[in-house]
mmCIF file of C-alpha atoms in Angstrom:
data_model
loop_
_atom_site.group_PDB
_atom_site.id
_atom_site.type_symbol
_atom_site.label_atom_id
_atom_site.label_comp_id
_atom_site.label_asym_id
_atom_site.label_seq_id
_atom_site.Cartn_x
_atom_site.Cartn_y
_atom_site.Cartn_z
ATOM 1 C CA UNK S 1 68.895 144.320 98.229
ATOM 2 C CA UNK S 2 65.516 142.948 97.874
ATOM 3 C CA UNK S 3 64.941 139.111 98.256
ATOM 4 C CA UNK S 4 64.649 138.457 94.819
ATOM 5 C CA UNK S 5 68.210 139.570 93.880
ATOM 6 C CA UNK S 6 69.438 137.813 97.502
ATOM 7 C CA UNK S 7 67.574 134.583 95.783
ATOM 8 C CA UNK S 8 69.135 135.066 92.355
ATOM 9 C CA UNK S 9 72.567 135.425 94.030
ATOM 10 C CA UNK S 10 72.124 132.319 95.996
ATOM 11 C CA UNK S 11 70.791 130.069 92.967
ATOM 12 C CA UNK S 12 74.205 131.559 90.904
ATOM 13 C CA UNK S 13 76.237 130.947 93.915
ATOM 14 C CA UNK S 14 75.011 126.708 94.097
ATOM 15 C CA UNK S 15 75.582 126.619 90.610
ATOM 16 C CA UNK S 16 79.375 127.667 90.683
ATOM 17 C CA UNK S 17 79.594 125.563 93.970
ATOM 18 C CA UNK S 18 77.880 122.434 91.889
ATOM 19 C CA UNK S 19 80.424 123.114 89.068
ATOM 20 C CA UNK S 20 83.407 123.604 91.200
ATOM 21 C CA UNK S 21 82.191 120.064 92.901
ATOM 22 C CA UNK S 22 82.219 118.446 90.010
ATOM 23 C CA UNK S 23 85.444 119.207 88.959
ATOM 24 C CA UNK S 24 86.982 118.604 91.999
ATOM 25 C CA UNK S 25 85.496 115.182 91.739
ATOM 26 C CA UNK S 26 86.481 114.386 88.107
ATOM 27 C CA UNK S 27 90.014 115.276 88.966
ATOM 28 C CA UNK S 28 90.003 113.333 92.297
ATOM 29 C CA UNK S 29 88.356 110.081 90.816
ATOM 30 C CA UNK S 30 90.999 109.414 88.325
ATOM 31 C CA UNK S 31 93.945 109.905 91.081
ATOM 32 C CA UNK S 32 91.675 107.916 93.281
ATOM 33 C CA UNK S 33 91.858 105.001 90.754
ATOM 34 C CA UNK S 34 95.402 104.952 89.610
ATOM 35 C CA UNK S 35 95.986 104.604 94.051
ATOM 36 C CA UNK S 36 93.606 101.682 93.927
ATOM 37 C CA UNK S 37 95.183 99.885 91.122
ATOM 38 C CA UNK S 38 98.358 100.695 92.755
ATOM 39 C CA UNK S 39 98.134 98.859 95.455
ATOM 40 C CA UNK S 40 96.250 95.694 93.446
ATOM 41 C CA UNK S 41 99.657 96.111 91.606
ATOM 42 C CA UNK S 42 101.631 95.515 94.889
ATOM 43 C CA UNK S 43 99.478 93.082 96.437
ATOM 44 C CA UNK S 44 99.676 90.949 93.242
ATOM 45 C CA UNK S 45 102.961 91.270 92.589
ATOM 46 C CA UNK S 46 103.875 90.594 95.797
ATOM 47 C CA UNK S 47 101.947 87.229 96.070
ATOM 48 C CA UNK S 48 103.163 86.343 92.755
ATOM 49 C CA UNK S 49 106.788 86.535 93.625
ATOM 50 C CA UNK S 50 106.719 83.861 96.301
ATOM 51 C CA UNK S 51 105.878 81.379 92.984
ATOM 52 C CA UNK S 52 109.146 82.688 91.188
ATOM 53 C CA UNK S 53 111.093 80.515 93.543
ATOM 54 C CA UNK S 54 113.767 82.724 94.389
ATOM 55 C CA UNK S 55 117.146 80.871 96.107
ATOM 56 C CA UNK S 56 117.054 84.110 98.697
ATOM 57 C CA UNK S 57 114.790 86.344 100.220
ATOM 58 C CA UNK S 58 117.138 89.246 99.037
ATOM 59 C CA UNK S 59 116.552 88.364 95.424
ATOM 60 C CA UNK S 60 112.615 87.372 95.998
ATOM 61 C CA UNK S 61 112.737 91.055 97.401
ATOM 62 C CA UNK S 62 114.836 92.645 94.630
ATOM 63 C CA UNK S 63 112.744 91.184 91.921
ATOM 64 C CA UNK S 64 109.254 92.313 93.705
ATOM 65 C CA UNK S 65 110.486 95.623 94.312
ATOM 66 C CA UNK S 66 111.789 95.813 90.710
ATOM 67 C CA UNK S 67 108.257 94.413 89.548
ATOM 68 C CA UNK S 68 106.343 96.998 92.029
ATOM 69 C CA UNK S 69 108.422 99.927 90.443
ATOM 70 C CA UNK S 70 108.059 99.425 87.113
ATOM 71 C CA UNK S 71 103.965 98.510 87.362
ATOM 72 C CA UNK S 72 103.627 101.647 89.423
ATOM 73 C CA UNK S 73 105.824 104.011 87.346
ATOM 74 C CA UNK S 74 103.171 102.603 83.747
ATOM 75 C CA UNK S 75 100.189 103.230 86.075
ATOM 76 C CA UNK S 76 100.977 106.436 87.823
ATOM 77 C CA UNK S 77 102.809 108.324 85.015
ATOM 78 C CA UNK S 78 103.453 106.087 81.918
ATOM 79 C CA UNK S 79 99.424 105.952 80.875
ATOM 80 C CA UNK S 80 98.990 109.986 81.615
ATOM 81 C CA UNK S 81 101.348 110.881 79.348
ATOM 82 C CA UNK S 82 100.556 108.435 76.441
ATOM 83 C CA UNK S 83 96.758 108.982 76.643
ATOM 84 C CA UNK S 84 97.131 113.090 76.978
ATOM 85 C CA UNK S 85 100.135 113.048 74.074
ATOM 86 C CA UNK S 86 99.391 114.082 70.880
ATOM 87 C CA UNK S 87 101.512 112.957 68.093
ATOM 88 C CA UNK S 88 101.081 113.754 64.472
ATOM 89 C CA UNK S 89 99.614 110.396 62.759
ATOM 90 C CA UNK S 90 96.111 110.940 64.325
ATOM 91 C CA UNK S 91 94.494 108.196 61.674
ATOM 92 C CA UNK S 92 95.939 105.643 64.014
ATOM 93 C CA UNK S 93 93.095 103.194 65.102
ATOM 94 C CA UNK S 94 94.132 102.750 68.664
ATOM 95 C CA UNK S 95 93.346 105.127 71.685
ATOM 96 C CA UNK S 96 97.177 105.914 72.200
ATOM 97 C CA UNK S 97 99.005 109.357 71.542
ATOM 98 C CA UNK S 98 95.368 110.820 70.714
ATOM 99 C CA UNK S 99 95.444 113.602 73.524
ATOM 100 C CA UNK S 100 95.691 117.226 73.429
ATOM 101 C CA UNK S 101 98.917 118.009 74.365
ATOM 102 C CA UNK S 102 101.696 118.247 71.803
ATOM 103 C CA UNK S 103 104.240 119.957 74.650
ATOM 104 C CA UNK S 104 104.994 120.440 77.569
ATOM 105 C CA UNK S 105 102.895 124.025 77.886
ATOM 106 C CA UNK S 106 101.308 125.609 80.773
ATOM 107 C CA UNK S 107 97.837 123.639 80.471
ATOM 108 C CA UNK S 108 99.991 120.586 80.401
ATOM 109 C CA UNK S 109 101.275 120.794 83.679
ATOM 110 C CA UNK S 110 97.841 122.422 84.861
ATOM 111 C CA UNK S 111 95.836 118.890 83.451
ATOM 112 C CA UNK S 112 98.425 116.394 83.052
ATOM 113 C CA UNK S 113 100.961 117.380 86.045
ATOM 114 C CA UNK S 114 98.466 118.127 88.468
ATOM 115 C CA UNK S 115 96.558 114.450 87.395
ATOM 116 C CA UNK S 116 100.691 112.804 88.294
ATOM 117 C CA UNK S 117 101.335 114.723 91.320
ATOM 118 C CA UNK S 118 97.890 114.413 93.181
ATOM 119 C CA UNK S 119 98.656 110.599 92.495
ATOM 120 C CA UNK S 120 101.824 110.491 93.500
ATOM 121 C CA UNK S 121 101.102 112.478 96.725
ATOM 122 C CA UNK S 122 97.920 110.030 97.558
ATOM 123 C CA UNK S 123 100.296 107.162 96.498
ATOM 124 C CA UNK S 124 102.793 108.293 99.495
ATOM 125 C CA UNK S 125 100.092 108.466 101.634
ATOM 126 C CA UNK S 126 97.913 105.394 101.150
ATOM 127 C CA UNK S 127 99.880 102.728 102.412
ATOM 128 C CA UNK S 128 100.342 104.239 105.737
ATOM 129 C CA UNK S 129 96.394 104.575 106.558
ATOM 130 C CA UNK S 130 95.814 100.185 107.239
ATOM 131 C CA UNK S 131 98.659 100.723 109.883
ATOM 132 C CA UNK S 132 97.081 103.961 111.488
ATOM 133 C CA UNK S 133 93.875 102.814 111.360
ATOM 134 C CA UNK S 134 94.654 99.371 113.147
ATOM 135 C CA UNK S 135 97.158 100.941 115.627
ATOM 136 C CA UNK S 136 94.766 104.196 116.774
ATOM 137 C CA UNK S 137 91.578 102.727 115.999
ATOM 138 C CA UNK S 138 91.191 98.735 116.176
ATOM 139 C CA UNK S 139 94.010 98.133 118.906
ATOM 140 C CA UNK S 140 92.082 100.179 121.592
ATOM 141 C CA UNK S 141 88.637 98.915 121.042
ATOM 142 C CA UNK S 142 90.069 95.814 120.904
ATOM 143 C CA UNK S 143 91.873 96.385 123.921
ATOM 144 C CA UNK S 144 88.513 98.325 126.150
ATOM 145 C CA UNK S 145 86.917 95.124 124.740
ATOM 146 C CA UNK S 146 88.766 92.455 125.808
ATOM 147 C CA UNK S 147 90.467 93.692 128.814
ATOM 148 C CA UNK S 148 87.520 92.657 131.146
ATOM 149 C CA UNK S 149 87.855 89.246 129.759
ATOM 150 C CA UNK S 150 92.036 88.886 130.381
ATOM 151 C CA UNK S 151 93.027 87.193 133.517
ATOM 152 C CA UNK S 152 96.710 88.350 133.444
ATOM 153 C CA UNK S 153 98.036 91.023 132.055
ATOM 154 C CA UNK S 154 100.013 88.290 129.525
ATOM 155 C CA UNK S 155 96.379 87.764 128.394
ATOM 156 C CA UNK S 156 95.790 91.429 127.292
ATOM 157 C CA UNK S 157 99.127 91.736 125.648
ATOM 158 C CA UNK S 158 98.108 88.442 123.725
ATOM 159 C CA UNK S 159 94.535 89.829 122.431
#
């Protein structure tokens, strides 16, 4: 092969790369977003639910779980589906129902149902990173950091 077919082959090749990157990205950014307003949903609603002045914890609990579910079932499914549906009455002013998808067909479940289950599978995941991260990461700097300053070992288990 002579280098000017090696160089034509390599420009083709970072263009499909490019292309594939970009939609990788467009279909990660979305998921990406419905985690992050995810957990805004649970922080908020959590927070919130001390104010509803609950006579238990049990019921404070129940009705912030309850909350959490149904903000997170809208966010992660609820808005796919009503922004990829199509319905009939496409004169309708609003953004709603104006999608694609009039069934559930194969390139439903290749758009739509890959968009709800990369969500729900970074949803599962995301929560347990800030624990992870503080028990293999921050807890033994912190620990090689202060354990020259600790007097007792009461001291270190303290910091």
């Amino acid at each position: 092969a002579t280098m000017e077919s090696v160089d034509s082959h390599q420009e083709f090749c970072r263009e499909y790369e490019l292309k594939m990157l970009t939609a990788q990205a467009l279909t990660l950014a979305p998921a990406g977003i419905v985690v992050i307003i995810n957990l805004a949903i649970t922080a908020a609603v959590s927070e919130l639910g001390r104010f509803e002045r609950h006579r238990t914890a049990t019921s404070e609990e129940l009705a912030v779980a309850k909350k959490q579910f149904i903000g997170h079932f809208l966010n992660t499914a609820g808005l796919n589906l009503i922004l990829n549906a199509a319905m009939p009455n496409k004169d309708a002013v609003s953004p709603w129902f104006k999608g694609e998808f009039k069934d559930f067909t194969r390139t439903w479940y290749a758009v739509v149902g890959q968009s709800i289950l990369l969500s729900m599978i970074l949803n599962l995941v995301t929560p347990h990173l800030s624990p992870l991260f503080r028990a293999l990461v921050l807890h033994p700097v912190r620990e090689r950091l202060m354990s020259w300053r600790a007097v007792t070992q009461d001291h270190l288990n303290r910091s």
